[in-house]
Short mmCIF file of C-alpha atoms and ligand atoms in Angstrom, two decimals:
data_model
loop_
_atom_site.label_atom_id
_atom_site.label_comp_id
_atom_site.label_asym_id
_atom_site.label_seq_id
_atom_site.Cartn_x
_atom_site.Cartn_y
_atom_site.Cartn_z
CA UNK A 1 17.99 2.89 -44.19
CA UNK A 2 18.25 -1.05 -44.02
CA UNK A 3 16.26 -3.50 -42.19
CA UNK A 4 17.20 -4.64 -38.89
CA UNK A 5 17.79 -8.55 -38.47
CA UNK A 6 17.21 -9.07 -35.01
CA UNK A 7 18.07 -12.45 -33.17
CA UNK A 8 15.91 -12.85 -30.62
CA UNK A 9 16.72 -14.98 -27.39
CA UNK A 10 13.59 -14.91 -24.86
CA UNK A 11 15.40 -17.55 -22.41
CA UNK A 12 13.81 -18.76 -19.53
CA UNK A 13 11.18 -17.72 -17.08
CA UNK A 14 9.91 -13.98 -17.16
CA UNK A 15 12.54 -13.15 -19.75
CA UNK A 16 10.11 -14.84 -22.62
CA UNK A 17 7.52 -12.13 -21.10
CA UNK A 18 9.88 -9.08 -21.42
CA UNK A 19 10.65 -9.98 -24.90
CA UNK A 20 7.56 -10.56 -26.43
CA UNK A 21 6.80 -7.10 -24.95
CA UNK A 22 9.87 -5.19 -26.09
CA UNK A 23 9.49 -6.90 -29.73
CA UNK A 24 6.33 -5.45 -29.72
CA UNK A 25 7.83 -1.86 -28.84
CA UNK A 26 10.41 -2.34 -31.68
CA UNK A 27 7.66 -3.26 -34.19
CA UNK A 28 5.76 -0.42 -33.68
CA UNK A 29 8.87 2.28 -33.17
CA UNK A 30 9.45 0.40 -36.68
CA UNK A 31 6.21 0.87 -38.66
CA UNK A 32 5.61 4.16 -36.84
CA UNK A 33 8.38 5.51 -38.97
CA UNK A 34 8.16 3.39 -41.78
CA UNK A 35 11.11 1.08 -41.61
CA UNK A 36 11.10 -2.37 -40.52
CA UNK A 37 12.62 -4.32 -37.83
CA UNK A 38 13.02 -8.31 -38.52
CA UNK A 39 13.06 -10.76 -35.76
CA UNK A 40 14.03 -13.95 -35.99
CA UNK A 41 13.26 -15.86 -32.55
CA UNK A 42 15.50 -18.75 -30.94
CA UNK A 43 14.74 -21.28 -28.39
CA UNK A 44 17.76 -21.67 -26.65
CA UNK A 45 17.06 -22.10 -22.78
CA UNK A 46 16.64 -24.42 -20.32
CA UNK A 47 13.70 -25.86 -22.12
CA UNK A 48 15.30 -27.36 -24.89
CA UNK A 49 18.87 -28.03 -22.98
CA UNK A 50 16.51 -30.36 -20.82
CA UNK A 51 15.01 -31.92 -23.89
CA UNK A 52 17.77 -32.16 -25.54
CA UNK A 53 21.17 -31.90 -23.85
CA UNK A 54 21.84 -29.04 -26.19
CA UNK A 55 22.94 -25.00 -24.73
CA UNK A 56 24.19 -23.36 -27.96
CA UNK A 57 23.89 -25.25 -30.70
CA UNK A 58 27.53 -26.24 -32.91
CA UNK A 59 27.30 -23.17 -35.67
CA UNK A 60 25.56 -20.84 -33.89
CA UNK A 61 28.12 -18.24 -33.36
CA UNK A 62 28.81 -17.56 -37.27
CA UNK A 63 25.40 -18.08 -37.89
CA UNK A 64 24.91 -15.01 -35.95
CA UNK A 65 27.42 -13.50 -36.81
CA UNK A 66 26.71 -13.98 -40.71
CA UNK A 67 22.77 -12.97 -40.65
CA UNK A 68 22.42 -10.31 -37.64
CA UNK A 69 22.43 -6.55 -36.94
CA UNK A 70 21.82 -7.52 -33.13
CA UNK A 71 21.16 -10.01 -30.61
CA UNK A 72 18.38 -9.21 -28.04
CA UNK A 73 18.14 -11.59 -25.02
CA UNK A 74 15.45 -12.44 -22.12
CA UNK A 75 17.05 -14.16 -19.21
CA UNK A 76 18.65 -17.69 -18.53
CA UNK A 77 18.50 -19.53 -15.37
CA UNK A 78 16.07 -22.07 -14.24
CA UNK A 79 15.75 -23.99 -11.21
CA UNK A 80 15.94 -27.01 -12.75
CA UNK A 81 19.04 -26.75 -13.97
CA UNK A 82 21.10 -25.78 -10.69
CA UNK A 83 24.38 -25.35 -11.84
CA UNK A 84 23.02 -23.10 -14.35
CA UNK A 85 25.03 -24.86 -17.02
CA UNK A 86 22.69 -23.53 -20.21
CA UNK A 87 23.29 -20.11 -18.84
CA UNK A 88 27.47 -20.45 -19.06
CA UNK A 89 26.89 -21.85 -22.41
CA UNK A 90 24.60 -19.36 -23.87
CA UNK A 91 24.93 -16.61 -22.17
CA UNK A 92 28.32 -16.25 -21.07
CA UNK A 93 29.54 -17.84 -24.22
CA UNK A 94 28.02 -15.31 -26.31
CA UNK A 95 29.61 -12.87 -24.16
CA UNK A 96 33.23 -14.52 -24.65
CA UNK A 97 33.38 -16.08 -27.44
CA UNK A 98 31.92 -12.88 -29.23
CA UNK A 99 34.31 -10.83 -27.20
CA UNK A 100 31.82 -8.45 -26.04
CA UNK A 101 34.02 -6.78 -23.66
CA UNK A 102 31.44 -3.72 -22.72
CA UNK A 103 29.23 -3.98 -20.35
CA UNK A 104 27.34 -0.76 -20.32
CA UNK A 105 24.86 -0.71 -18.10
CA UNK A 106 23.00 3.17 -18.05
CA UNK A 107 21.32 4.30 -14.15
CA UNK A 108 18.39 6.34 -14.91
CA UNK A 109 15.61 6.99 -12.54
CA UNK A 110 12.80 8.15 -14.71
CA UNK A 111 10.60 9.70 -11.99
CA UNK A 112 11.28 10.36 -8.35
CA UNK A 113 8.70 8.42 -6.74
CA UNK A 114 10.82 4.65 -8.09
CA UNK A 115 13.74 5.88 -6.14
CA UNK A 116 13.76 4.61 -2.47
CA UNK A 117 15.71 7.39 -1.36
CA UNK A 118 14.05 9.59 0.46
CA UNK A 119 14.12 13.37 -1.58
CA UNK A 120 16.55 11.86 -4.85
CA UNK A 121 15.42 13.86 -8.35
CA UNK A 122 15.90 12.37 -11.59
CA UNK A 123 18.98 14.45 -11.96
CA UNK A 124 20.76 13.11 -9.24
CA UNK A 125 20.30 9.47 -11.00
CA UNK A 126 21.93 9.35 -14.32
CA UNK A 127 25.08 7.73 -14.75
CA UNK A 128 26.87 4.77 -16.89
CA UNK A 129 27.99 1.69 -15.83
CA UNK A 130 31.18 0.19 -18.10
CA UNK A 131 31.61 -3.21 -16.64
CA UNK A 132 34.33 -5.60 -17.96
CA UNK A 133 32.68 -8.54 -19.48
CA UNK A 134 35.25 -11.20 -20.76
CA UNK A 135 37.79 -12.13 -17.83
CA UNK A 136 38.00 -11.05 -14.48
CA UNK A 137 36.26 -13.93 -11.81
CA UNK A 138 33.83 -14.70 -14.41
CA UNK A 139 36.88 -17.29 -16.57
CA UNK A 140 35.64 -20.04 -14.62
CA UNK A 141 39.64 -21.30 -14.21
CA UNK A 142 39.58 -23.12 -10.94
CA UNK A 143 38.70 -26.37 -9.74
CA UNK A 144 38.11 -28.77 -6.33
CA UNK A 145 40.66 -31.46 -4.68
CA UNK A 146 39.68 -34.07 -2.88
CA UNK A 147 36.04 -32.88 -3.44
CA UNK A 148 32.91 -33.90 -1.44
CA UNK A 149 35.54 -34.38 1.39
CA UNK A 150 36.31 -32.91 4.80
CA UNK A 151 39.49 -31.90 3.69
CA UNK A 152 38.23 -30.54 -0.05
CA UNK A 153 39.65 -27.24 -1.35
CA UNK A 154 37.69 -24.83 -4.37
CA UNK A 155 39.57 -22.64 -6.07
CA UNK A 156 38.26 -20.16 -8.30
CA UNK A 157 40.91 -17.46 -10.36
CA UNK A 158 40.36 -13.88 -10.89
CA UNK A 159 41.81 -13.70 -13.96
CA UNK A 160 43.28 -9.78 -15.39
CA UNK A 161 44.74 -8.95 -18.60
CA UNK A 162 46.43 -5.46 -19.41
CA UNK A 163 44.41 -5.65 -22.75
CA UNK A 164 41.47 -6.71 -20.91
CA UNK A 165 41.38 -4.22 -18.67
CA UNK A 166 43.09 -1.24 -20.87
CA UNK A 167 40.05 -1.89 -23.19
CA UNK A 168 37.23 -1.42 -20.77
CA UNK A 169 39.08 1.23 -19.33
CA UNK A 170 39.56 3.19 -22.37
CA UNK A 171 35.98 2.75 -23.21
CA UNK A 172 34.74 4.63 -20.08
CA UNK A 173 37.16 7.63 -21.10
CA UNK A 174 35.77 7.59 -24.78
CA UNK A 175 31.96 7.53 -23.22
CA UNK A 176 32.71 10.69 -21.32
CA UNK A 177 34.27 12.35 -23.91
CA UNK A 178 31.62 11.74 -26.07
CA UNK A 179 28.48 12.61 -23.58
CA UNK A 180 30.55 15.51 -22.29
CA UNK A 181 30.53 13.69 -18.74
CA UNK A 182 33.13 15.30 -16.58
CA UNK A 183 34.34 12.55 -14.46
CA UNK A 184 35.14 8.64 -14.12
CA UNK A 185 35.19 6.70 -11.58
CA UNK A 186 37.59 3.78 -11.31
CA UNK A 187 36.04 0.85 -8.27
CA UNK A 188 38.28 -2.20 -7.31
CA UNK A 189 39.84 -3.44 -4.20
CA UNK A 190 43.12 -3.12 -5.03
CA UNK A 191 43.98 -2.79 -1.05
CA UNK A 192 43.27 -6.58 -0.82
CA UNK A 193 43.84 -8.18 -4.46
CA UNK A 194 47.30 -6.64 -4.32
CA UNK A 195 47.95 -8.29 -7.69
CA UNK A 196 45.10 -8.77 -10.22
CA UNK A 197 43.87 -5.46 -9.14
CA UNK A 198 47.16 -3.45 -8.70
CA UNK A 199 46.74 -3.77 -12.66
CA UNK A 200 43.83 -2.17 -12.76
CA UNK A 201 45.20 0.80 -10.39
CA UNK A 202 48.21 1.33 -13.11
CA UNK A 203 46.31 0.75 -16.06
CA UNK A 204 43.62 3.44 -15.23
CA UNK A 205 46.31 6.20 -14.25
CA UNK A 206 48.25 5.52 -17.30
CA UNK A 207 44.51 5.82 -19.64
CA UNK A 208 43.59 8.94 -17.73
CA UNK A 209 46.90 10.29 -18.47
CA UNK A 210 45.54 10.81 -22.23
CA UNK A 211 42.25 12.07 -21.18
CA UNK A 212 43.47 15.70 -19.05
CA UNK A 213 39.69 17.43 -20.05
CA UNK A 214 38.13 14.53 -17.59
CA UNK A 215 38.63 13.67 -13.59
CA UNK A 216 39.51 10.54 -13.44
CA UNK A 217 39.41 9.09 -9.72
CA UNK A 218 39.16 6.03 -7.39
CA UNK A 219 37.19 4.42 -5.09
CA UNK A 220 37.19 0.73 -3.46
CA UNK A 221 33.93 -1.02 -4.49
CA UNK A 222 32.76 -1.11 -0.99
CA UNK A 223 33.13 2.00 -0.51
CA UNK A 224 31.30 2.76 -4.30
CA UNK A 225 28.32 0.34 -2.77
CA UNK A 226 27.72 2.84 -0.04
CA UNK A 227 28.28 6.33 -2.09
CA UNK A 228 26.05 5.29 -4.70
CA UNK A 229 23.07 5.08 -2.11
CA UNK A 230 24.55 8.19 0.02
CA UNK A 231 24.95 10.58 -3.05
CA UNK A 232 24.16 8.95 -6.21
CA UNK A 233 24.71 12.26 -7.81
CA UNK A 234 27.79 12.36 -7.86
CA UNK A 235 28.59 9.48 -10.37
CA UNK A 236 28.84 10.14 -14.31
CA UNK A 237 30.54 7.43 -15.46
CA UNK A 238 31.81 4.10 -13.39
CA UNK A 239 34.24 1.41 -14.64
CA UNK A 240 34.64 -1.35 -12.76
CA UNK A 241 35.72 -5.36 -13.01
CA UNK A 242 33.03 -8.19 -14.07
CA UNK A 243 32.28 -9.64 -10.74
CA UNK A 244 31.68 -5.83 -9.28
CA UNK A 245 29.89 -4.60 -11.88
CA UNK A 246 27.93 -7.35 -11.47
CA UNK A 247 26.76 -6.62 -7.81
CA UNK A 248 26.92 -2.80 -7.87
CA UNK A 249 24.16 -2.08 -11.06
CA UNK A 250 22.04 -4.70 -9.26
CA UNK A 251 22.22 -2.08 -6.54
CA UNK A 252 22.35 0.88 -9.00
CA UNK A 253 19.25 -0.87 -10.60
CA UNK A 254 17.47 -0.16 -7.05
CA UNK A 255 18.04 3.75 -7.30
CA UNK A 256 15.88 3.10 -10.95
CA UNK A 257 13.05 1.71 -8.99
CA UNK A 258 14.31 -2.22 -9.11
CA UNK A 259 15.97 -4.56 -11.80
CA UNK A 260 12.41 -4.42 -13.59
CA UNK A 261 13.61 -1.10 -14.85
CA UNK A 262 17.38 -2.00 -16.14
CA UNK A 263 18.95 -1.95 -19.47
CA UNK A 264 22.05 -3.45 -20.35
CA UNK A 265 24.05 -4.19 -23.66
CA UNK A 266 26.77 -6.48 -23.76
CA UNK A 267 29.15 -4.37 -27.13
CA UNK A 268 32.07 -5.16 -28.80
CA UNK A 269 32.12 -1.65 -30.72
CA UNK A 270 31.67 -2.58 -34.33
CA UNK A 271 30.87 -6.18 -34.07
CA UNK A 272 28.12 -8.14 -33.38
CA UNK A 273 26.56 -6.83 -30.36
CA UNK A 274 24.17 -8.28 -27.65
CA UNK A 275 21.53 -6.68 -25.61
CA UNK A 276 19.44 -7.70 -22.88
CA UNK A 277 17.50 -6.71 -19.38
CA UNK A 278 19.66 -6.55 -15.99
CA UNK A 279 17.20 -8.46 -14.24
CA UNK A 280 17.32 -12.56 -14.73
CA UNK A 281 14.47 -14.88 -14.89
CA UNK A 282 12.61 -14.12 -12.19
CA UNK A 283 11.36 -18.26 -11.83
CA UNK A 284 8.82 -17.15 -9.06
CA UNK A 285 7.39 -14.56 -11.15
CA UNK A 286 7.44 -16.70 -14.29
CA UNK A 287 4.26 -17.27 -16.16
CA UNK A 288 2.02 -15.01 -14.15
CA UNK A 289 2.00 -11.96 -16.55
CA UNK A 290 3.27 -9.53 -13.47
CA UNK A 291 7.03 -8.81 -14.77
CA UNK A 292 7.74 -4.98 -15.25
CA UNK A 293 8.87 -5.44 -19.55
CA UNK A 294 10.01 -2.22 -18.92
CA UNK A 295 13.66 -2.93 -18.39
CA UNK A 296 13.31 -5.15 -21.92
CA UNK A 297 11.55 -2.17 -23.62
CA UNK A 298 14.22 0.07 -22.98
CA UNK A 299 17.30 -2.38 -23.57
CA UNK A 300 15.32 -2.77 -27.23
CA UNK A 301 15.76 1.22 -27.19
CA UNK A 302 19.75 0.90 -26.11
CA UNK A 303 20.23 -1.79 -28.85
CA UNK A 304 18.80 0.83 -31.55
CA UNK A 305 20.50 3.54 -30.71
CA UNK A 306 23.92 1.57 -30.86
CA UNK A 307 22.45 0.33 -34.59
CA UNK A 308 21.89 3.76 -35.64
CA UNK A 309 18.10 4.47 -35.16
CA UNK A 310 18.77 6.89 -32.44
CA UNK A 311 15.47 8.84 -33.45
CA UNK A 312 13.44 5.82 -32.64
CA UNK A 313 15.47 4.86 -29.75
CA UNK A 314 14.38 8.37 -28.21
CA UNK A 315 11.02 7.37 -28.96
CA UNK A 316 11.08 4.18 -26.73
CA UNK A 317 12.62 6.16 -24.43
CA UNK A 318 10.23 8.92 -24.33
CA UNK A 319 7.76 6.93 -23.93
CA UNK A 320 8.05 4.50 -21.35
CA UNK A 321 8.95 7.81 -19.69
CA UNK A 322 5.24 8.99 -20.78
CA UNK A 323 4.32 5.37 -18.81
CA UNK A 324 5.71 6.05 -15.80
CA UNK A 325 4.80 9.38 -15.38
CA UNK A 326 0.66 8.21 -15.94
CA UNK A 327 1.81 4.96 -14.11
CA UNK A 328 0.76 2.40 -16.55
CA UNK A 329 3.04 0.40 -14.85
CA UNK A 330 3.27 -3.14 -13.20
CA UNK A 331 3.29 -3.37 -9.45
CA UNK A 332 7.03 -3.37 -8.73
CA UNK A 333 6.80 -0.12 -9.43
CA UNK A 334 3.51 0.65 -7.66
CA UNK A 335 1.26 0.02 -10.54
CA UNK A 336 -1.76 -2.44 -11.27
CA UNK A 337 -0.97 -3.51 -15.03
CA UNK A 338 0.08 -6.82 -16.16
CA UNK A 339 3.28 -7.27 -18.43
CA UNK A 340 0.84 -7.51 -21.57
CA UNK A 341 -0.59 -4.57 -20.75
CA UNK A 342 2.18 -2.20 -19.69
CA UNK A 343 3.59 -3.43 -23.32
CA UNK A 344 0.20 -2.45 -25.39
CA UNK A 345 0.13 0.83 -23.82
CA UNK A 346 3.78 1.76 -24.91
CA UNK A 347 3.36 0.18 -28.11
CA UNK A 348 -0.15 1.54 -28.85
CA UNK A 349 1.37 4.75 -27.97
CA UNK A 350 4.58 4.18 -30.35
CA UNK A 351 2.36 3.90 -33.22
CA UNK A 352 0.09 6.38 -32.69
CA UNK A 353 3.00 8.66 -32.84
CA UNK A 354 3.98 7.62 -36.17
CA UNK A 355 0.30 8.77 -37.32
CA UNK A 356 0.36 11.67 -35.65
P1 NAD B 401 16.23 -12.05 -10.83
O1 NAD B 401 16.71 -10.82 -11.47
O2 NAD B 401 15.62 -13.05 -11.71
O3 NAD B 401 15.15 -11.66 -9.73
C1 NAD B 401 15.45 -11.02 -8.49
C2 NAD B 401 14.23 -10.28 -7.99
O4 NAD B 401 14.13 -9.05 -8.71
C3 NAD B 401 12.91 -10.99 -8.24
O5 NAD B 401 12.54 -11.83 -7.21
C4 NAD B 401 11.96 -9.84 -8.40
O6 NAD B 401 11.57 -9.41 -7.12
C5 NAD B 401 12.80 -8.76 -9.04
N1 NAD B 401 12.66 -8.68 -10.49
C6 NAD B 401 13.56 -9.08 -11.42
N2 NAD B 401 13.13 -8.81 -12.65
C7 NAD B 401 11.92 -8.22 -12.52
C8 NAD B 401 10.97 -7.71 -13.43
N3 NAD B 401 11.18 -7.70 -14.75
N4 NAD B 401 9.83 -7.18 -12.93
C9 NAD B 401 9.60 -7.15 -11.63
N5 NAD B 401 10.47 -7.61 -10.70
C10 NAD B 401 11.62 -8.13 -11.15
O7 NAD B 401 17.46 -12.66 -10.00
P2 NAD B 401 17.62 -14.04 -9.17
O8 NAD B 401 16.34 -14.37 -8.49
O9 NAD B 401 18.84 -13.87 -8.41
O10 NAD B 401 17.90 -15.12 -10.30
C11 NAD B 401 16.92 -15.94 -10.93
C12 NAD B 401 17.56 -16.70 -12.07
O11 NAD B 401 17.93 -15.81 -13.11
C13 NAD B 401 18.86 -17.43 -11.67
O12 NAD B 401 18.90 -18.64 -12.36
C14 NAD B 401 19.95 -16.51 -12.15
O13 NAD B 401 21.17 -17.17 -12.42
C15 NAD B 401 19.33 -15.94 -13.41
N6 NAD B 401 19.84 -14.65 -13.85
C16 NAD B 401 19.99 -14.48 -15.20
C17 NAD B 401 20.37 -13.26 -15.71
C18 NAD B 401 20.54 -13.11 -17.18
O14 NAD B 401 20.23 -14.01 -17.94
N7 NAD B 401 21.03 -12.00 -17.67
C19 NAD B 401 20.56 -12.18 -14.84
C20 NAD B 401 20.38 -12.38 -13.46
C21 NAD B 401 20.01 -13.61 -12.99
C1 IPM B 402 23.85 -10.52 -15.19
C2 IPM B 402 23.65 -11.91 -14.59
C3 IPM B 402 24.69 -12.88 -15.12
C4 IPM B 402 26.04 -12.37 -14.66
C5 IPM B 402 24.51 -14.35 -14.73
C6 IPM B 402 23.16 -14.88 -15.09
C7 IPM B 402 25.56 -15.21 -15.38
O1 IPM B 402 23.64 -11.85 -13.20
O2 IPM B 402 23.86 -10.39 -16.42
O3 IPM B 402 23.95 -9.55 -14.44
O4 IPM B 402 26.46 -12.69 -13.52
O5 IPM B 402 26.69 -11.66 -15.42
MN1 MN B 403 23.60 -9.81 -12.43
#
């Protein structure tokens, strides 16, 4: 099978941590079974957008586009930059302007003593988050009158397509179908936004019309926030709006044992697709060598099984499982390894497989 051309984004902060470690884990999942996984590293952050006025640079899209299998991200955001401007270029932009519409972000708790609820298994945490990730609140469409005023007004649109939303929708049905998952769960707040997310209410019964073998039901995001701590176990598959989806696997990422342990990939299926860690850049953490790379490792894992390599995805998998069970494991999660060091034992471990 081919080479994989990776373009690699560490970011800011922590996230240049997470990635070093999780292209570490992909070049040893690589040699360990004899293939090889090319990275090709960019600088674009809040670094060189301070330097240099410059977020994404002009080309960069087809560039990617032209030479990539994947794109595998750290984190942007910096506290120098408040109004997070590199982020909305680079981050969001790729998101748009790629049209990476999926936002699946998997809930997995890998051992019971991450999850702060008191008597949760493993089994009782494992479900997919479909998020919509090109319109919703996230369209930055709004603006300010008579700003810095008394009198100033901020607008800010929640913007809902039928396509936008059919598409996500659809997704989360396919998912099922394909994992065998029984159920979906539909989360808005369609009892206030009696509009934008009236759409959503019509759009998913008419979807889940062609999908009789699976449930398909509804809750209002608040009352998904407090379900998914009450009884986690009852969620398979969730599909929810970008702002929501936002907040809830932040939450969902707690039941893993915190955002150091979440995976994300941002898909269009059969295009360019990018992947990257829930968690963001951590600025207070930055530097210090204490982030949990774990989340990274496994989003490295997520982007090869959507490439194919779903053998060696397994074995990232697998084996941070193998590093949480013997907790070689940074202190978020109760162990007393640095980032470095969580990330040689899983890739030490990768490659000792392949000889094996
Ligand atoms: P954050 O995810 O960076 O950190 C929140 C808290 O979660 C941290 O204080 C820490 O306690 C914990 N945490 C996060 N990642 C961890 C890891 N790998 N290991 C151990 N603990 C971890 O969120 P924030 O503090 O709200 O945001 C910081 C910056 O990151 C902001 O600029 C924000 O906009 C940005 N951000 C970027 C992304 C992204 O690029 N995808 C995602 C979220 C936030
Ligand atoms: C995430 C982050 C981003 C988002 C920010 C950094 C723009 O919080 O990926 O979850 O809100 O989508
Ligand atoms: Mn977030």
């Amino acid at each position: 099978m081919k080479d994989l051309r990776i373009a690699v984004v560490p970011g800011d902060g922590i996230g240049v941590e997470v990635i070093a470690e999780a292209v570490k884990a992909l070049q040893a999942v690589a040699d360990a079974a004899g293939r090889l996984v090319r990275p090709t590293a960019f600088d674009w952050g809040a670094e060189r957008y301070l330097a240099s006025g410059v977020t994404l640079p002009p080309g960069a899209l087809d560039m990617l586009q032209g030479g990539f299998d994947a794109i595998l991200l750290g984190a942007m955001g910096d506290p120098r930059v408040p109004d997070n401007r590199h982020a909305a270029d680079i981050l969001l932009g790729m998101r748009f302007r790629l049209d990476l519409y999926v936002n699946y972000r998997p809930v997995r708790l890998f051992h019971e003593k991450l999850c702060p609820l008191k008597g949760v298994t493993p089994a009782q945490v494992d479900f997919a988050v479909f998020r919509e990730n090109t319109e919703g609140l996230y369209v930055m469409m709004g603006g300010n009158f008579k700003k810095d005023t008394a009198d100033e007004v901020a607008t800010e649109i929640d913007l809902n397509t039928r396509k936008g939303v059919e598409r996500i929708v659809r997704h989360a049905f396919e998912f099922a179908r394909a994992r065998r998952r029984r159920r979906v769960v539909m989360a808005d707040k369609s009892n206030v936004l009696v509009h934008a997310h009236d759409l959503w209410q019509r759009v998913f019964r008419a979807v889940a019309a062609e999908y009789q073998d699976i449930e398909a039901t509804h809750l209002y995001v608040d009352n998904l926030a407090l379900q998914m701590v009450r009884d986690p176990g009852q969620f398979q598959v969730v599909v929810t709006s970008n702002m929501f989806g936002d907040i809830v696997t932040d939450l969902a990422a707690g039941l893993q044992g915190g955002l150091g342990m979440a995976a994300s990939g941002n898909i269009h299926p059969g295009r360019l697709s990018l992947f990257e860690p829930v968690h963001g850049s951590a600025p207070r953490f930055a530097g210090k060598n204490v982030a949990n790379p774990m989340g990274a490792i496994l989003t490295a894992g997520l982007m090869l099984d959507h490439l194919g390599w779903t053998e060696e995805a397994r074995r990232i998998e697998e084996t941070v499982r193998w590093a949480v069970d013997g907790d070689r494991t940074t202190a978020d999660i109760g162990g007393t390894l640095g980032t470095r060091e969580v990330g040689d034992a899983i890739a030490s471990r990768l490659r000792a497989a392949g000889r094996a």
